[in-house]
Coordinates of C-alpha atoms in Angstrom, one line a residue:
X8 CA -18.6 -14.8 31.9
X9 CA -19.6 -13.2 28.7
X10 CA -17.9 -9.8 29.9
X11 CA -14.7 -12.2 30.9
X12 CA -14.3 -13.6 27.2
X13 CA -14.8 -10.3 25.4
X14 CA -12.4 -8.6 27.2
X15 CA -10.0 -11.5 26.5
X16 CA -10.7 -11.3 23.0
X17 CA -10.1 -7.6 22.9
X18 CA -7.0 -7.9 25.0
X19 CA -5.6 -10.3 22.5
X20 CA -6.8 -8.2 19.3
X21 CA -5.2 -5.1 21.0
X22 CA -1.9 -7.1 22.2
X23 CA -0.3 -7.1 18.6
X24 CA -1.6 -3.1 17.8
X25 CA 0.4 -2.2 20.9
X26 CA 3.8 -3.8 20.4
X27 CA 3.7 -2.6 16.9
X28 CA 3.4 1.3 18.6
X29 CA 5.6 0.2 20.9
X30 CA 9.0 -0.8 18.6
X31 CA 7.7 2.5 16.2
X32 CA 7.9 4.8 19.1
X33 CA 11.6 3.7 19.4
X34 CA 12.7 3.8 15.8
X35 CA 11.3 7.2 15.1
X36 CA 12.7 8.3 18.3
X37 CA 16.3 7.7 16.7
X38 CA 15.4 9.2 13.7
X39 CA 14.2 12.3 15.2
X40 CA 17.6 12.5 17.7
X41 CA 18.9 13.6 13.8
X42 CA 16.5 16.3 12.9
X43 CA 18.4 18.0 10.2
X44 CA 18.8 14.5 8.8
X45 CA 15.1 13.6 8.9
X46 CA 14.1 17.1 7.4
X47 CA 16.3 16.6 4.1
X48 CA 15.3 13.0 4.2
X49 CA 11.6 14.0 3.8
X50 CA 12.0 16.9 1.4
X51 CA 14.1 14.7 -1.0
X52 CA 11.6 11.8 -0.8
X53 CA 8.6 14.6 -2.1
X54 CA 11.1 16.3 -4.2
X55 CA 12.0 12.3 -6.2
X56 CA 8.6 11.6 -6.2
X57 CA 7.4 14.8 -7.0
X58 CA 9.6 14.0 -10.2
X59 CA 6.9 11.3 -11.3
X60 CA 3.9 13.5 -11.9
X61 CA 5.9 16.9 -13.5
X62 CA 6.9 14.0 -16.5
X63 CA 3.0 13.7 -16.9
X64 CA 2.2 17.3 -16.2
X65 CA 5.1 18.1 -19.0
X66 CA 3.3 15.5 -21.3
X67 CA 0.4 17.4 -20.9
X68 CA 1.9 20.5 -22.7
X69 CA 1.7 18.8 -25.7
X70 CA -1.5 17.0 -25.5
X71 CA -5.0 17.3 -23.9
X72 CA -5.8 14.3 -23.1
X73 CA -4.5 10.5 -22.0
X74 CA -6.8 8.1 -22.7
X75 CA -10.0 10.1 -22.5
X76 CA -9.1 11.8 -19.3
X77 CA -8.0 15.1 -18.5
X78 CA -4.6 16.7 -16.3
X79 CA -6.6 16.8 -13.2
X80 CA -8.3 13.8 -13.5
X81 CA -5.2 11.9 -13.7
X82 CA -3.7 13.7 -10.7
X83 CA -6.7 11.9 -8.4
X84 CA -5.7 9.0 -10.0
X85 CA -2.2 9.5 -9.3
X86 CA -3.2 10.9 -6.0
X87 CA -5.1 8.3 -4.5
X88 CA -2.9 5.4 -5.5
X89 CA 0.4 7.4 -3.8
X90 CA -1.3 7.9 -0.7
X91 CA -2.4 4.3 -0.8
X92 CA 1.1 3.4 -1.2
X93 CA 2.6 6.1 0.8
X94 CA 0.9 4.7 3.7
X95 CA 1.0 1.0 3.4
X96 CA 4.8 1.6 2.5
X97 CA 5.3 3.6 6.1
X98 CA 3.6 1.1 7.9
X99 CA 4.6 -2.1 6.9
X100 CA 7.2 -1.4 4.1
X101 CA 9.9 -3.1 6.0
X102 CA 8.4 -7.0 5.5
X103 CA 9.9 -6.8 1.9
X104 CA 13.0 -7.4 3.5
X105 CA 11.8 -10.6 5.1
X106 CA 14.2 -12.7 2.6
X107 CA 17.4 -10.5 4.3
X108 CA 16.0 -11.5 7.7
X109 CA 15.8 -15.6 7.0
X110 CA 19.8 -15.2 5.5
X111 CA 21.1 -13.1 8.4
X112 CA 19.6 -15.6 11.0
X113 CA 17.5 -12.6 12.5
X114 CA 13.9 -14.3 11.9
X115 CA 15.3 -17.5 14.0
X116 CA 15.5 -14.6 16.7
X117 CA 12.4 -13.2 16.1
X118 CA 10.9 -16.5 16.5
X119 CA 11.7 -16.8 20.1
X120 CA 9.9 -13.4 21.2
X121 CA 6.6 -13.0 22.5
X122 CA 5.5 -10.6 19.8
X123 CA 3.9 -11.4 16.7
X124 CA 6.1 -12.4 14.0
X125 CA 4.6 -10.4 12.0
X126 CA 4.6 -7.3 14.1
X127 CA 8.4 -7.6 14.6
X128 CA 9.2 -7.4 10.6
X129 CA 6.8 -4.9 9.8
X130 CA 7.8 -2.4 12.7
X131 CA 11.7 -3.4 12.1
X132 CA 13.8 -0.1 10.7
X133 CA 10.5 1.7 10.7
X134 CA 11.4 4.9 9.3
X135 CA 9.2 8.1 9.0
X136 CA 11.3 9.5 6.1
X137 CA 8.4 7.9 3.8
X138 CA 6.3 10.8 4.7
X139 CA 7.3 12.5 2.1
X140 CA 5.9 10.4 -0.6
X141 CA 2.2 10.6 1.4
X142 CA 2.7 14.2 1.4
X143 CA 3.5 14.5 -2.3
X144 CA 0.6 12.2 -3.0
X145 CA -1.5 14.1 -1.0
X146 CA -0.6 17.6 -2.2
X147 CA -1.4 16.4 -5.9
X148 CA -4.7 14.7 -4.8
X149 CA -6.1 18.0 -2.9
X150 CA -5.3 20.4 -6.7
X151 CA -7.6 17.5 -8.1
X152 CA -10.1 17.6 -5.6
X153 CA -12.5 20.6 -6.7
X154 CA -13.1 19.0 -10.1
X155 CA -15.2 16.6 -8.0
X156 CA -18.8 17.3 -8.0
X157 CA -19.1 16.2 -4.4
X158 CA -22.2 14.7 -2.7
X159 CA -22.1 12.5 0.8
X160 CA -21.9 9.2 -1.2
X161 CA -18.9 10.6 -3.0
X162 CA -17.1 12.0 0.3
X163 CA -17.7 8.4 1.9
X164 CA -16.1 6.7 -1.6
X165 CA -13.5 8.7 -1.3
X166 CA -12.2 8.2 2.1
X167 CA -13.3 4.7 1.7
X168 CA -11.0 4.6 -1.3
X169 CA -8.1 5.9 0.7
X170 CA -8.4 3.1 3.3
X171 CA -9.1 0.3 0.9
X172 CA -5.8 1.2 -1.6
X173 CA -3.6 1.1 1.4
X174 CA -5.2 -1.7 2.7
X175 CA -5.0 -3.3 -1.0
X176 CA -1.0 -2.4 -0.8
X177 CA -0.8 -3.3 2.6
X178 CA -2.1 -6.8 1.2
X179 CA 0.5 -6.8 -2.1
X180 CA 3.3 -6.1 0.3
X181 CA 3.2 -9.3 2.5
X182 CA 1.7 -11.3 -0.3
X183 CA 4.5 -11.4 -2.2
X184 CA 6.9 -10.6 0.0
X185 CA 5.8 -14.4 1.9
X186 CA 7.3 -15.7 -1.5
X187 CA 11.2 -15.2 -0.5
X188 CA 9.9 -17.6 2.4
X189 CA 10.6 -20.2 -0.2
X190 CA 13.3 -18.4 -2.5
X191 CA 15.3 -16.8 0.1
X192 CA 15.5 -13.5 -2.0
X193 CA 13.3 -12.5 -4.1
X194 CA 12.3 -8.9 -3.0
X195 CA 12.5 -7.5 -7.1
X196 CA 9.7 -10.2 -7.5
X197 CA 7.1 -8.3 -4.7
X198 CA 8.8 -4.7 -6.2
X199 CA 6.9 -5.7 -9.8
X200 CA 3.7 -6.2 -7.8
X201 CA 3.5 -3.6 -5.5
X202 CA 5.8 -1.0 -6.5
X203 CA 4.8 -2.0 -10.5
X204 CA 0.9 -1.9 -9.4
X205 CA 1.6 2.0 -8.0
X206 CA 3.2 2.8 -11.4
X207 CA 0.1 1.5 -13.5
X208 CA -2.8 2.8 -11.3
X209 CA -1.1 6.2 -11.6
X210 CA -3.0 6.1 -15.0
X211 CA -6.4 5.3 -16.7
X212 CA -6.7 2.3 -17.4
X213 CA -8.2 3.3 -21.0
X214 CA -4.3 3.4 -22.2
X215 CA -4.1 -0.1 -21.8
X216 CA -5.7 -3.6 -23.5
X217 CA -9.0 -4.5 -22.1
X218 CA -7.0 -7.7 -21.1
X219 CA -4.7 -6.1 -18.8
X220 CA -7.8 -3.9 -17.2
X221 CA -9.5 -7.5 -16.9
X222 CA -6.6 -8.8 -15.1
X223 CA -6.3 -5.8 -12.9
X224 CA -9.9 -6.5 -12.1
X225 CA -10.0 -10.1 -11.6
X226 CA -6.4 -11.8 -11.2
X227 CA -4.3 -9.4 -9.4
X228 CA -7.5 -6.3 -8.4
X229 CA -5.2 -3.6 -8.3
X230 CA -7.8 -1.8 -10.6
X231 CA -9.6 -1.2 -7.1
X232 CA -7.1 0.8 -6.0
X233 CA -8.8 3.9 -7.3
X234 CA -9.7 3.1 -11.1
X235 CA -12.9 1.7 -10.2
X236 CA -13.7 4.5 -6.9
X237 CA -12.7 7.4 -9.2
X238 CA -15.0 6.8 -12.2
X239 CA -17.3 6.9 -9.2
X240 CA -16.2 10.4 -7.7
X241 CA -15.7 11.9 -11.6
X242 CA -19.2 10.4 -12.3
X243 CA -18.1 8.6 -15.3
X244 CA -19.2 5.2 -16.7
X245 CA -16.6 2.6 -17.1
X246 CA -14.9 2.8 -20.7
X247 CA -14.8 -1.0 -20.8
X248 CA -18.4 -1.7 -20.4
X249 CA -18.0 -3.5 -16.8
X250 CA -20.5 -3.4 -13.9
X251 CA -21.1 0.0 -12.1
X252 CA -21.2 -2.1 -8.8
X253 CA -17.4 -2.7 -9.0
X254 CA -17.0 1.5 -8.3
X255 CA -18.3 0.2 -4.8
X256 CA -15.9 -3.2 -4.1
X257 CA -12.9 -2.0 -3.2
X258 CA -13.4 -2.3 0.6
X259 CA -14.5 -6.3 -0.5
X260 CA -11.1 -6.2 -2.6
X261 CA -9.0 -5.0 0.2
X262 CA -10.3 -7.8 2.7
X263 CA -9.6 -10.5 -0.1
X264 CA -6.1 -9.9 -0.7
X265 CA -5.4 -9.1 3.1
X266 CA -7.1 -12.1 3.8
X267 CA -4.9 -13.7 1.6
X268 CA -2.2 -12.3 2.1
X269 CA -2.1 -13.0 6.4
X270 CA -3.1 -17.1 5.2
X271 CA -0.1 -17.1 3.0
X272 CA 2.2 -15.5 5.8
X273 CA 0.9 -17.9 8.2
X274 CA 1.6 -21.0 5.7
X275 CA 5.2 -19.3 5.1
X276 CA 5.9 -19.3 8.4
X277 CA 5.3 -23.1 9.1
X278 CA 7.0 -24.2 6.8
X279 CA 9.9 -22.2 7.3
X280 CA 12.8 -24.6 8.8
X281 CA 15.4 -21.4 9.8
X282 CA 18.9 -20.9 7.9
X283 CA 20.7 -23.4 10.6
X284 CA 18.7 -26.6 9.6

């Protein structure tokens, strides 16, 4: 009986994984029928982003420092919080467009499938072209790697790190994307969060007021991203005088704001009424 109900409950845990592989397989098997296409897609999306850290590697030229830290230290912080992004953006970027779906009618038609919601606008135009920012991202992470002095605790912080900051985005992403469930559009809104949070974690957080590094801490925890995990791995002590223990929490800030996130989306969902009503 026991053996009955857990393999129900993995069934049903698994059920949603594989309809989400199952619509990818088909959208990246139309974007691979263009292969010429998808190659200059990629190697424009690393060559844009790439843009972002040659400004701070230009700023650099003239100064040897930001905030206390150095070229390469920024570069893991940069690093970290593009792949975090990267991925969560690949994965799941679509459900910013969840406002679009209510005013075209196409969530009413979601609704009456037997796949997740959830699944459906997450997976919907899933395109691999985003690849380019992770590779970016990763590419200026690995030049910053060897200034780590690295020890087992710091390799498991650092892929730790990795999987909480796209976890964290992943979180952002259908947090405030659930508020167009009640605006209809309002997809520059979630951009300021998620989009906005990327922008500010690519830097230490010593070049802004402890007030903003206590609401990236507390209010919106975008600071665990990787400020907090990379004072860890650079075996620094945080420059605002806050708890060493909080260079540990970003797996327990990931699972708050997903957690938060999936009870918004389920609240946005019942009280959605569809566009014909």
């Amino acid at each position: 009986m026991a053996e009955t109900s857990t393999t129900s409950t993995t069934a049903r845990l698994w059920h949603p994984v594989a309809r989400y592989g199952d619509m990818v397989r088909l959208w990246v098997r139309a974007e691979l029928s263009y292969p010429a296409s998808f190659a200059m897609l990629v190697v424009g999306s690393m060559l844009i982003n790439a843009l972002d850290f040659a400004g701070i590697a230009i700023m650099f030229s003239s100064i040897d420092s930001l905030g206390g830290f150095g070229l390469r230290e920024i570069a893991l912080l940069y690093g970290a919080t593009g792949v975090g992004i990267g991925i969560a953006d690949t994965l799941i970027g679509s459900v910013e467009r969840i406002g679009e779906f209510i005013r075209t009618g196409r969530l009413d038609q979601m609704l009456t499938k037997p796949v997740p919601l959830l699944v459906q606008v997450c997976s919907d135009r899933f395109t691999l072209r985003r690849l380019g920012r992770i590779t970016q991202a990763s590419v200026v992470m690995a030049w910053a790697l060897p200034i780590v002095d690295w020890t087992p605790s710091r390799v498991l912080v650092a892929v730790l790190m990795v999987l909480s900051s796209s976890a964290l985005f992943f979180g952002l992403f259908v947090l405030f994307s659930c508020v167009q469930f009640w605006t209809s559009d309002a997809s520059e809104f979630a951009n300021a969060f998620t989009y906005g949070g990327n922008t500010l974690t690519q830097y230490p957080l010593t070049v802004f007021p402890r007030e903003l590094a206590i609401a990236l801490t507390v209010v919106l925890p975008i600071a665990f991203v990787n400020w907090y995990p990379c004072l860890y791995l650079l075996g620094r002590s945080d420059p605002f005088g806050f708890p060493e223990g909080l260079q540990f929490c970003s797996p327990l800030a990931a699972a708050v704001v997903v957690a938060a996130a999936l009870l918004v989306w389920r609240t946005g969902v019942r009280r959605y009424t569809s566009t014909g009503s």
